[in-house]
Coordinates of C-alpha atoms and ligand atoms in Angstrom, one line a residue:
X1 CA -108.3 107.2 -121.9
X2 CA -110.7 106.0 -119.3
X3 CA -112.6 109.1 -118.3
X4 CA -115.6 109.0 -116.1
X5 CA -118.2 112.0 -117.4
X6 CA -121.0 113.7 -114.0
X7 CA -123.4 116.2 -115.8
X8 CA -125.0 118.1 -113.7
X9 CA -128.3 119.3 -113.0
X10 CA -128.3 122.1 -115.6
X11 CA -126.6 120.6 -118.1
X12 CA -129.3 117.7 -117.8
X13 CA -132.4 120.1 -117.2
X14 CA -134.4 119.1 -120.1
X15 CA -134.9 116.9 -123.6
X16 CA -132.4 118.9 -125.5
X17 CA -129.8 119.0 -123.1
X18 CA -130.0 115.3 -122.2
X19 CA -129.8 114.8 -126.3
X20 CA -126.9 117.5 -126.4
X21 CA -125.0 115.0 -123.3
X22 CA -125.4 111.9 -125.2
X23 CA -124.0 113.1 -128.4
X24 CA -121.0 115.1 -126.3
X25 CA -120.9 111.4 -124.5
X26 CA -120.9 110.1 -127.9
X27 CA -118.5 111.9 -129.9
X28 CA -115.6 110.8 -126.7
X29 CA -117.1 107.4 -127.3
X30 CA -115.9 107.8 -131.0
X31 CA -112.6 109.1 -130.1
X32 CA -112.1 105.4 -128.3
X33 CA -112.5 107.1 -125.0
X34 CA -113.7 104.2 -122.2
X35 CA -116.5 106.2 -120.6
X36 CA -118.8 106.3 -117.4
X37 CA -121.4 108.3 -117.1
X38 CA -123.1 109.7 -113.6
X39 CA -126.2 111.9 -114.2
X40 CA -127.6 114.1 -111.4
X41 CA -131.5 114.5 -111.6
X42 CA -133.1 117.1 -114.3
X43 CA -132.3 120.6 -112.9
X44 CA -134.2 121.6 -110.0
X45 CA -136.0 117.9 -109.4
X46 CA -134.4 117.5 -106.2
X47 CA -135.6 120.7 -105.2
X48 CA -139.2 120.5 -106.5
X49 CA -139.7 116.7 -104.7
X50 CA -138.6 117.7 -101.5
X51 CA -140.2 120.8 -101.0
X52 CA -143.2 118.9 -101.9
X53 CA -142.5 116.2 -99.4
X54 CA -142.1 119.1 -96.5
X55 CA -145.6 120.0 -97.7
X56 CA -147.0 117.0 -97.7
X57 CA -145.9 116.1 -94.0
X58 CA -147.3 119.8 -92.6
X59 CA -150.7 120.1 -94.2
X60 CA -151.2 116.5 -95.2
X61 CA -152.9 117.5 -99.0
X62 CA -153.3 114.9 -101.2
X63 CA -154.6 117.1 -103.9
X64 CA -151.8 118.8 -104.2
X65 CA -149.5 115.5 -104.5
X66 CA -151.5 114.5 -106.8
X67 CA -150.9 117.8 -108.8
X68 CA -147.1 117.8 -108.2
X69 CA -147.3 114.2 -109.5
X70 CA -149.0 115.3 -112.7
X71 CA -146.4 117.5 -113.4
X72 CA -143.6 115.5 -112.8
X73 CA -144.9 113.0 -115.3
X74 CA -145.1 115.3 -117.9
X75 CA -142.3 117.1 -117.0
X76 CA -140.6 113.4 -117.7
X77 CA -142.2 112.1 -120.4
X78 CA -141.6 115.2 -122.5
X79 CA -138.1 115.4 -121.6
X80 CA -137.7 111.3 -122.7
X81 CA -139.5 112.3 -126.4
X82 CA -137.1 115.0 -127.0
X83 CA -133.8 113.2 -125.5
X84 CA -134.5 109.4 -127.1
X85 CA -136.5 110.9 -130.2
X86 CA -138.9 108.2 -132.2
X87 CA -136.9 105.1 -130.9
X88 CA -138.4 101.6 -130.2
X89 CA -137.1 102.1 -126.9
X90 CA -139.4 105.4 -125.4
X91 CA -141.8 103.5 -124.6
X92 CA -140.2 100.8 -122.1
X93 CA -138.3 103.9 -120.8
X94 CA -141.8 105.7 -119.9
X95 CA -143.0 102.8 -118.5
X96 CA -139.9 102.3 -115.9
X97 CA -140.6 106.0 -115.5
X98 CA -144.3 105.7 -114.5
X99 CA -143.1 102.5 -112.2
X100 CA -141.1 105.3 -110.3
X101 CA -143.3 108.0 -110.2
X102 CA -145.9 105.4 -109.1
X103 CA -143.7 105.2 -105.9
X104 CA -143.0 108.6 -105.6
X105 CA -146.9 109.5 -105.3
X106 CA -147.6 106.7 -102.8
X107 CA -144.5 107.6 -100.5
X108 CA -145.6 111.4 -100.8
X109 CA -149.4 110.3 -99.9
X110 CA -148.6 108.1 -96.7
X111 CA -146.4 111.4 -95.6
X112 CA -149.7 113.1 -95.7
X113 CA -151.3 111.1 -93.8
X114 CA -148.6 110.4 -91.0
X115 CA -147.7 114.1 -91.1
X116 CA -144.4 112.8 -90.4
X117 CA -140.9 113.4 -92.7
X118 CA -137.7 111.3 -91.4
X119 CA -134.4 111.7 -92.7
X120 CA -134.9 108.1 -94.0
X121 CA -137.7 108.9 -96.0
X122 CA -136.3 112.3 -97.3
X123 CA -133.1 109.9 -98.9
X124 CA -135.8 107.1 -100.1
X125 CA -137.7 110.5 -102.1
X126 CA -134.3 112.7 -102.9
X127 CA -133.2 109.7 -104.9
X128 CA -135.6 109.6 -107.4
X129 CA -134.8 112.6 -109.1
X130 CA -131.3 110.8 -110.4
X131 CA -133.0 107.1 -110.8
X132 CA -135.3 108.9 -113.2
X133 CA -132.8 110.7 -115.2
X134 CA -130.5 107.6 -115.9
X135 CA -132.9 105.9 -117.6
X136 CA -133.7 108.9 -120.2
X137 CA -129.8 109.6 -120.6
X138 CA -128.6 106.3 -120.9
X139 CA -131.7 105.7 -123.5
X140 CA -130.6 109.0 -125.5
X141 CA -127.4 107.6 -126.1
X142 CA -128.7 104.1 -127.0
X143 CA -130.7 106.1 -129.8
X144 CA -127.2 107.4 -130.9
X145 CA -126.2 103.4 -131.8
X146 CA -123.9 103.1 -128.9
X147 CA -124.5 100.3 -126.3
X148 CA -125.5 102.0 -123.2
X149 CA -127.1 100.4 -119.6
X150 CA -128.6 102.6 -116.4
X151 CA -127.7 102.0 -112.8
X152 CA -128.3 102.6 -109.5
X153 CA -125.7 103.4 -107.0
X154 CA -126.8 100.6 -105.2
X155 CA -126.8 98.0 -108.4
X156 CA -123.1 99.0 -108.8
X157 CA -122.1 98.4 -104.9
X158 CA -122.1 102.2 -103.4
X159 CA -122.6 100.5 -99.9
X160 CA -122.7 103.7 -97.4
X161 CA -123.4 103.9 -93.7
X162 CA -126.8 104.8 -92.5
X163 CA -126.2 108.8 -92.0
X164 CA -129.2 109.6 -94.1
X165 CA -128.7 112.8 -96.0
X166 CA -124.8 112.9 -95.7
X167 CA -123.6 109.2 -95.7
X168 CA -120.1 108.2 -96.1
X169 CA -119.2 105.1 -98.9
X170 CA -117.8 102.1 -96.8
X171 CA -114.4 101.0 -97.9
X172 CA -116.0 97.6 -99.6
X173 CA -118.1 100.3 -102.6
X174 CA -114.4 100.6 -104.2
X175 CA -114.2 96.5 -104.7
X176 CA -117.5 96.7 -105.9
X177 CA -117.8 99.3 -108.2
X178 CA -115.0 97.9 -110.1
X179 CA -116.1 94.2 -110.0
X180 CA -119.6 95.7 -111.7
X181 CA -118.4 98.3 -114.5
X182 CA -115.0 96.9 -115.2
X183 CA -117.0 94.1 -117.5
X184 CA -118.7 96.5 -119.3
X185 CA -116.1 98.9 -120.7
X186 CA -115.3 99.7 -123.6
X187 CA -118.3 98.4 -125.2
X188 CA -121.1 99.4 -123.1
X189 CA -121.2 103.1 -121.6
X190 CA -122.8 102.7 -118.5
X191 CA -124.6 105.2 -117.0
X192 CA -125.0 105.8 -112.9
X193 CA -127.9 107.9 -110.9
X194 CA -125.6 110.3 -109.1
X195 CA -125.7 110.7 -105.6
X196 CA -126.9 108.1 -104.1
X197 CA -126.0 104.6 -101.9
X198 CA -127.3 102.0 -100.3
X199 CA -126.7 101.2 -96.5
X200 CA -125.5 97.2 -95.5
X201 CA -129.9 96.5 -95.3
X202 CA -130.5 97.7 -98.8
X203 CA -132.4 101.0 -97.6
X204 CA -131.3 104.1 -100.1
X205 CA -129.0 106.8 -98.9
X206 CA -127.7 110.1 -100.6
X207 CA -124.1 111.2 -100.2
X208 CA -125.5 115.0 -99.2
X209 CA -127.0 117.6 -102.1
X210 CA -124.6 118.1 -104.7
X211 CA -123.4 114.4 -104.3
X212 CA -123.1 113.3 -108.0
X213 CA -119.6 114.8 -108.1
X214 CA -118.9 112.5 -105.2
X215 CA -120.7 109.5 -106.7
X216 CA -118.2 110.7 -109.9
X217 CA -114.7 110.7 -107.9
X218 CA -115.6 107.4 -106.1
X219 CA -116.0 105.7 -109.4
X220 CA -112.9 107.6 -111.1
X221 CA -111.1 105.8 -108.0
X222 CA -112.8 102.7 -108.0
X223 CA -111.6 102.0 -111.7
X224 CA -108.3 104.1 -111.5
X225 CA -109.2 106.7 -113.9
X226 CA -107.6 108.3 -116.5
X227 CA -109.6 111.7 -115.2
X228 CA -112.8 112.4 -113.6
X229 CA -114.9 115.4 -115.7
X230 CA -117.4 117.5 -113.6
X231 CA -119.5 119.4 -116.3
X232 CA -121.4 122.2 -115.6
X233 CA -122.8 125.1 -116.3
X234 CA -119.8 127.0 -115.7
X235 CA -116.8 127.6 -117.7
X236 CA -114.7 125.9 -114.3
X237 CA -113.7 126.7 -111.2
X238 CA -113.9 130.5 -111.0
X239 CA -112.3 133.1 -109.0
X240 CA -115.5 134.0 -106.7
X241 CA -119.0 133.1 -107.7
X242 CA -119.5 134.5 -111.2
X243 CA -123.4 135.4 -109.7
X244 CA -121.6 137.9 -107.3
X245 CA -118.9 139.1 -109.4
X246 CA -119.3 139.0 -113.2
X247 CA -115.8 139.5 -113.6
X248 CA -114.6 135.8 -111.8
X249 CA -112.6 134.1 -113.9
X250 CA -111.9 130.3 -114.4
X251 CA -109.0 129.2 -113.0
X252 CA -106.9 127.5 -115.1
X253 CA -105.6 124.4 -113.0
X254 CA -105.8 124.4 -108.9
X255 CA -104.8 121.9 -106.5
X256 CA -106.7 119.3 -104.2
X257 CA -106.1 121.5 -101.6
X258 CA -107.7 124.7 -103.1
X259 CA -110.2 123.1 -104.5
X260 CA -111.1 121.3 -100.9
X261 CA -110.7 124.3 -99.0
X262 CA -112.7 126.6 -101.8
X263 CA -115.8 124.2 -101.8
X264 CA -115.6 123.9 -97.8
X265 CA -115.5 127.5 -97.3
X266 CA -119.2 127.5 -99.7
X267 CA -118.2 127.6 -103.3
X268 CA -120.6 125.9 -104.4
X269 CA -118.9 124.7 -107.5
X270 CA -117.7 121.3 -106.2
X271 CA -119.5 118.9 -103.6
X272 CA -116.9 119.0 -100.8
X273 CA -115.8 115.5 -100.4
X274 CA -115.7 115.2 -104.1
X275 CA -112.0 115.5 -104.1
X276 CA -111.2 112.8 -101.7
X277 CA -111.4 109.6 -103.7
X278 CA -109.6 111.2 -106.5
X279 CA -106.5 111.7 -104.2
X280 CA -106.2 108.2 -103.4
X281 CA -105.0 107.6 -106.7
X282 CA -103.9 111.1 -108.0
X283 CA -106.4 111.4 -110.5
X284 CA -106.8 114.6 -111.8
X285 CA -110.4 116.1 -112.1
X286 CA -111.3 118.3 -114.6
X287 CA -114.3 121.1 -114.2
X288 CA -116.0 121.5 -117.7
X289 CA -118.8 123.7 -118.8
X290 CA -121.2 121.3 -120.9
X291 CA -122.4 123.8 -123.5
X292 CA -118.8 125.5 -124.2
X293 CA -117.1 121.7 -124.4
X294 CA -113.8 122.6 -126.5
X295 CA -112.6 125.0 -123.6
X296 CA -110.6 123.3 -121.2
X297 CA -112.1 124.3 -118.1
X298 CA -110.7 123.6 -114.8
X299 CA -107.8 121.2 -114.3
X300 CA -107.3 119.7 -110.2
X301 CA -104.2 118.7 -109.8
X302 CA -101.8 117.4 -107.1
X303 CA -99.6 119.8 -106.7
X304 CA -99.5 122.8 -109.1
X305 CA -96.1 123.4 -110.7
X306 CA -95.9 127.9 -110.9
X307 CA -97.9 129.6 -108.6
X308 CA -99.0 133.1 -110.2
X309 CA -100.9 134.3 -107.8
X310 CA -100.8 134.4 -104.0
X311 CA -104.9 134.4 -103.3
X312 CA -106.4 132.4 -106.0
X313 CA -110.5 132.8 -105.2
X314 CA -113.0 134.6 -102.8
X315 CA -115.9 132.4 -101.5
X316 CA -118.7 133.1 -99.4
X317 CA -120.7 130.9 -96.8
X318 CA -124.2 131.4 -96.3
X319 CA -126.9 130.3 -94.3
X320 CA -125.0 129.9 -90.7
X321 CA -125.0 131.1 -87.7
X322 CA -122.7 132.1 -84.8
X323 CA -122.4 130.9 -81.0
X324 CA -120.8 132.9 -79.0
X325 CA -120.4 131.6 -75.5
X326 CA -118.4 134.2 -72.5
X327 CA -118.1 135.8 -69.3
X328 CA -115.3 136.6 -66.6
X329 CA -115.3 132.5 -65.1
X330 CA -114.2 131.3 -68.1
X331 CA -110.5 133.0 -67.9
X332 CA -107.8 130.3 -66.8
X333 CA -110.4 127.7 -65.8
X334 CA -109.2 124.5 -67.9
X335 CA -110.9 122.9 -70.2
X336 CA -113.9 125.1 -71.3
X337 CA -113.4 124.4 -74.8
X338 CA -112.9 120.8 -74.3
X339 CA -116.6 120.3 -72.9
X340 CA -117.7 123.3 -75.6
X341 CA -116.5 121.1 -78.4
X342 CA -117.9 117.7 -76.9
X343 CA -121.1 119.2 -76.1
X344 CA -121.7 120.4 -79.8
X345 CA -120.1 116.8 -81.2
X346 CA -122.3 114.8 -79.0
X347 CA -125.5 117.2 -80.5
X348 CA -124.2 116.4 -84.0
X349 CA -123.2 119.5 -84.3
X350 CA -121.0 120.4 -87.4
X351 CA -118.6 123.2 -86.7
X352 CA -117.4 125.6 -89.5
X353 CA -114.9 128.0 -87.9
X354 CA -113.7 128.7 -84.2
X355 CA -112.3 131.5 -82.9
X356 CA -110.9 132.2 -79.3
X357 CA -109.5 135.1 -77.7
X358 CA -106.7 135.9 -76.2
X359 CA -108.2 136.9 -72.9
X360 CA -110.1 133.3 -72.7
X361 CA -113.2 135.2 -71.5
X362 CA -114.9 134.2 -75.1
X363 CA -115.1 131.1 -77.6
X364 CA -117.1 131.6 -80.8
X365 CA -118.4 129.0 -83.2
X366 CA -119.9 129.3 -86.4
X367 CA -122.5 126.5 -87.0
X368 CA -124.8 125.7 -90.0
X369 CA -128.0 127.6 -89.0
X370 CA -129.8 124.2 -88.7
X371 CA -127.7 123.2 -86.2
X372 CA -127.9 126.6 -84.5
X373 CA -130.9 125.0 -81.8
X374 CA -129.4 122.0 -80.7
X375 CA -125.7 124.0 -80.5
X376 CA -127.3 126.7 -77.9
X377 CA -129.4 124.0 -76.1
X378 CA -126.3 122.0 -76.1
X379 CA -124.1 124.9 -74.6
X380 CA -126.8 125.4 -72.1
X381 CA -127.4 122.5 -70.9
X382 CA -123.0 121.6 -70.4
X383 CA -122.7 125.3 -68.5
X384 CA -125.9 125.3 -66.5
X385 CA -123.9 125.3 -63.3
X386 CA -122.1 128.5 -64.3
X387 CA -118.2 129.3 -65.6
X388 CA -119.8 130.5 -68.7
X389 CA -122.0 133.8 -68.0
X390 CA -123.8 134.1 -71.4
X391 CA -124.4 131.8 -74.6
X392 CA -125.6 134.3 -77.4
X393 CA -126.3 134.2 -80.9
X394 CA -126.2 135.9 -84.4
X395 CA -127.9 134.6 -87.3
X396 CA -127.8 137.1 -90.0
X397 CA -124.1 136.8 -90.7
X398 CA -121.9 134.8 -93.5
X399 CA -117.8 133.6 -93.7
X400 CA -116.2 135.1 -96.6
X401 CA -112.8 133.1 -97.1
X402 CA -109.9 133.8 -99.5
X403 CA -107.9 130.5 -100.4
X404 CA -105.2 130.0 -102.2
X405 CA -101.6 127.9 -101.0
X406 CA -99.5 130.5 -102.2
X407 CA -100.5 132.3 -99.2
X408 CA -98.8 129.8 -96.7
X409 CA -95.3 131.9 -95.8
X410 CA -96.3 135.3 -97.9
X411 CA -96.0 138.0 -95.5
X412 CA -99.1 140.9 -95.8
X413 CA -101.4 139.2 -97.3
X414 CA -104.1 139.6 -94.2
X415 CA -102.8 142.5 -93.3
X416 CA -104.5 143.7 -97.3
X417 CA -107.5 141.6 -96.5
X418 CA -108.5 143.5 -93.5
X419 CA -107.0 147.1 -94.2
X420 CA -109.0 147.1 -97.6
X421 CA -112.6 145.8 -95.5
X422 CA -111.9 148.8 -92.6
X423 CA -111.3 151.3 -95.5
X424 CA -114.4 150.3 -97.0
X425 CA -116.0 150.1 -93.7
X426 CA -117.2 146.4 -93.5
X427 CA -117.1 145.4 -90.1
X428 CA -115.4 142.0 -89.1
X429 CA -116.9 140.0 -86.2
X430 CA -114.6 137.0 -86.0
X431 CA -111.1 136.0 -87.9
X432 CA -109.8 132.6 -88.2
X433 CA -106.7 131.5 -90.3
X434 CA -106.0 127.5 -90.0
X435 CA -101.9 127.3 -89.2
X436 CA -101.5 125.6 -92.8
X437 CA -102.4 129.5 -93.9
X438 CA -104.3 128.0 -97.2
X439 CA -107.4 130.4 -96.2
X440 CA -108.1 133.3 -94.3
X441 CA -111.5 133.4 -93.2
X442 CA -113.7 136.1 -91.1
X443 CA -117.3 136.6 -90.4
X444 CA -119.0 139.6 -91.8
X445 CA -122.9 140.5 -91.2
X446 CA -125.0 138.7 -93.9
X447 CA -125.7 142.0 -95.5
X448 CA -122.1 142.8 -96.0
X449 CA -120.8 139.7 -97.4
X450 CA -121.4 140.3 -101.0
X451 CA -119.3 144.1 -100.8
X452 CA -116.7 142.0 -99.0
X453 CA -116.1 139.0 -101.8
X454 CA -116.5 141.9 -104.7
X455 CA -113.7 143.9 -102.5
X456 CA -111.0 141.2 -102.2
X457 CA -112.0 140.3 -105.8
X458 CA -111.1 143.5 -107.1
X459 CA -107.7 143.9 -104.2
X460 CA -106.1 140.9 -105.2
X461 CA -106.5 141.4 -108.8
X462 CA -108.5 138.5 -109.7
X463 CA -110.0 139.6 -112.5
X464 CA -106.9 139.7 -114.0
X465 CA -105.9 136.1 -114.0
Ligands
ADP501 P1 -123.8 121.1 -111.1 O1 -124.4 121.4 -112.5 O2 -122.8 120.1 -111.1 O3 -124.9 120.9 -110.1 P2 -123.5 123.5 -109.7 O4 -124.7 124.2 -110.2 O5 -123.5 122.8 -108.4 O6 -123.1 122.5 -110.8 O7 -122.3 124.5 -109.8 C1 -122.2 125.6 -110.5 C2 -122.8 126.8 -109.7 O8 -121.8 127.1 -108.6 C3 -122.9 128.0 -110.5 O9 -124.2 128.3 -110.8 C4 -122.2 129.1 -109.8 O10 -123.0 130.2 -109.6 C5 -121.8 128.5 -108.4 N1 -120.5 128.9 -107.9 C6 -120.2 129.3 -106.7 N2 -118.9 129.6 -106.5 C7 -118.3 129.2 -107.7 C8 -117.0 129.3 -108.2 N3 -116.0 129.7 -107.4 N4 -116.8 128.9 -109.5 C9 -117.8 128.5 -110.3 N5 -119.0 128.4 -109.9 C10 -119.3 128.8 -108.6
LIG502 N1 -129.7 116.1 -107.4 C1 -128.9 116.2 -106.2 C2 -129.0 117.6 -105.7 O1 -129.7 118.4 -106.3 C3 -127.4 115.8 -106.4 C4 -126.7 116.5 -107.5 O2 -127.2 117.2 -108.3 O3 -125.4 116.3 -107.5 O4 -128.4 117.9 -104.7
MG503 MG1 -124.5 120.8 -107.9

């Protein structure tokens, strides 16, 4: 079996859990499992260094850089002592570590002094949280007696295009990847810093937050995987987030297409192009929780064989916004939403849902609230010379989504959805169901969103499963 293994954040957050991973790693090793390893960063790294770096490049304090610095060293070191334990080896892995950190403190000190943060330079700091953690992993399972080596995305060809902070793998990373880990398996487990790439120039990208499961499913394809194993530190892919409703289950085995739709409509479970490179060759990838290991988790599958349930999981999306653009000129005059839609593309705009009425005097988008500025300047600046009367806007809302493919041809099922929210009087400000009818989705004020996932949670019996 040729297995490629991503732990997550949480199930790499400190010494003991990296030690725990390298003797999971190792036990799969001793079963004559061939196995990759991708590592995201410890837990909350990524966080901690950018935050910093949005500091740095507002109030320019050094002293404070210096203090972050401090801590991540420690925070580092400590964690390398308690995953590698007394091996001849700590000390060559503390010193690549202090090489990095080095960096990290003189890219965070010129951003105080430039007072200036650019998408470039949030990739070149993001990625250090991973390129520090695959050291300390690979060198915990080295201590175990197996033959392990660290890599970069970059050192194993992860070529991507230049879209800092989301950017795509070119077609050539596939060729590479397996041209640089094919050599090493069995013998060697090699382990990859999640996440990120390296543009055509050399200059480090990241495949967007969450990205190690992507990094994961682009190697599984690269090398035609037996499976690809996301563990975390959940027991799978659950019926709604188990943080909102304790009683979410794990599903047992979903397909692509759930599992696309469930992370795209904001579970945030599963990096949403995660899923893609695993199609290509129909490899199946498996959700795991790293501290329960003998459960099976989550399988992701093709196609699944019996459908039990119509609706299969509730998800919410937070943190967007809606655009609502109308008036009276807008009814029969063609091609409003043609130069809505290029506007907000051309403003790099990334659309979520769309909705249009009947009546053609309205078109409302939901956009991330990021993008919210640029969409309404956008929208403005397309309709200055009328047609559109008014271009308003609603942050404090969410999209709750039900998904499941079951749903595609089974009569009622909206009709539940949205008799259940009016009985319990949550108020729906926009519906959209895509015409392949895997998901229903619908906007709901921020406030309302959590009543409305444990609702449907609790209509369509999902508990139960
Ligand atoms: P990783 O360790 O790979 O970074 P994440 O932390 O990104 O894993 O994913 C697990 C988190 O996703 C959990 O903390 C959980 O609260 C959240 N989550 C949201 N929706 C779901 C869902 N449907 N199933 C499982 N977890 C979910
Ligand atoms: N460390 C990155 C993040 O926090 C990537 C990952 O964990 O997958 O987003
Ligand atoms: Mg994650």
């Amino acid at each position: 079996m040729k297995i490629i293994m991503k732990f997550g954040g949480t199930s790499v957050a400190d010494g003991k859990k990296l030690r725990h991973v390298a003797e999971l790693v190792k036990g799969y090793q001793d079963k004559d499992y061939q196995i990759v390893v991708v590592t995201s960063a410890l837990g909350g790294v990524t966080d901690a260094i950018l935050e910093e770096a949005h500091k740095a490049s507002k109030d320019g304090e050094v002293s404070r850089v210096k203090e972050f610095i401090a801590d991540l060293t420690k925070q580092h070191h400590t964690a390398t002592r308690e995953a590698v334990g007394n091996n001849s080896n700590v000390e060559d892995i503390i010193a690549r570590l202090d090489a990095r950190i080095e960096e990290i403190e003189k890219a965070l000190t010129g951003i105080c002094y430039l007072g200036e943060l650019t998408l470039r330079s949030i990739d070149y700091l993001s990625s250090y949280g991973e390129r520090m953690a695959a050291p300390i992993l690979s060198g915990a399972i080295g201590s175990l007696g197996v033959e392990s080596s660290h890599f970069t995305g970059g050192e194993i060809g992860i070529i991507t295009d230049d879209n800092f902070g989301s950017a795509y793998p070119l077609e050539s990373s596939y060729k590479n990847i397996k041209k640089h880990l094919s050599p090493l398996l069995p013998g060697t487990i090699p382990v990859v810093a999640g996440f990120i790439g390296e543009d055509e120039h050399g200059i480090i990208t990241t495949l967007g937050r969450g990205g190690s499961d992507f990094t994961a499913s682009i190697i599984g394809a690269s090398l035609n995987a037996d499976e690809i194993w996301l563990w975390k530190e959940v027991p799978g892919i659950m019926t709604t987030d188990p943080k909102l409703v304790p009683e979410a289950r794990p599903l047992e085995v979903i397909s692509y297409i759930e599992a696309m739709e469930m992370s795209f409509f904001g579970a945030k479970v599963l990096h949403p192009k995660a899923i893609e490179p695993a199609i290509r060759h129909d490899i199946p990838v498996r959700v795991k929780n790293t501290f329960e290991p003998e459960y099976p988790g989550t399988l992701i599958v093709k196609e699944q064989k019996t459908v039990r349930n119509v609706v299969k999981a509730v998800t919410v999306i937070d943190k967007v916004a809606l655009v609502n653009i109308s008036g009276a000129g807008m009814v029969g005059t063609i091609g409003v939403a043609a130069r809505a839609f290029s506007a907000l593309a051309n403003a790099g705009v990334n659309i979520i849902m769309i909705s249009q009425g009947s009546s053609e005097a309205n078109l409302s988008v939901v956009v991330d609230d990021e993008h919210l500025k640029p969409a309404v300047k956008a929208l403005k600046q397309e309709f200055r010379n009328g047609v559109v009367g008014e271009i308003d806007h609603d942050v404090h809302i969410s999209v709750v989504a039900i998904v499941g493919v079951g749903m595609a041809g089974t009569p009622g099922v909206a009709g539940k959805v949205f008799d259940a929210l009016g009985q319990n009087k949550v108020n729906v400000i926009m519906i959209s169901q895509g015409s392949s009818q895997h998901n229903i989705s619908f906007v709901v004020k921020e406030g309302d969103a959590a009543k409305a996932v444990q609702l449907l949670h609790k209509v369509f019996s999902l508990e139960k499963l």
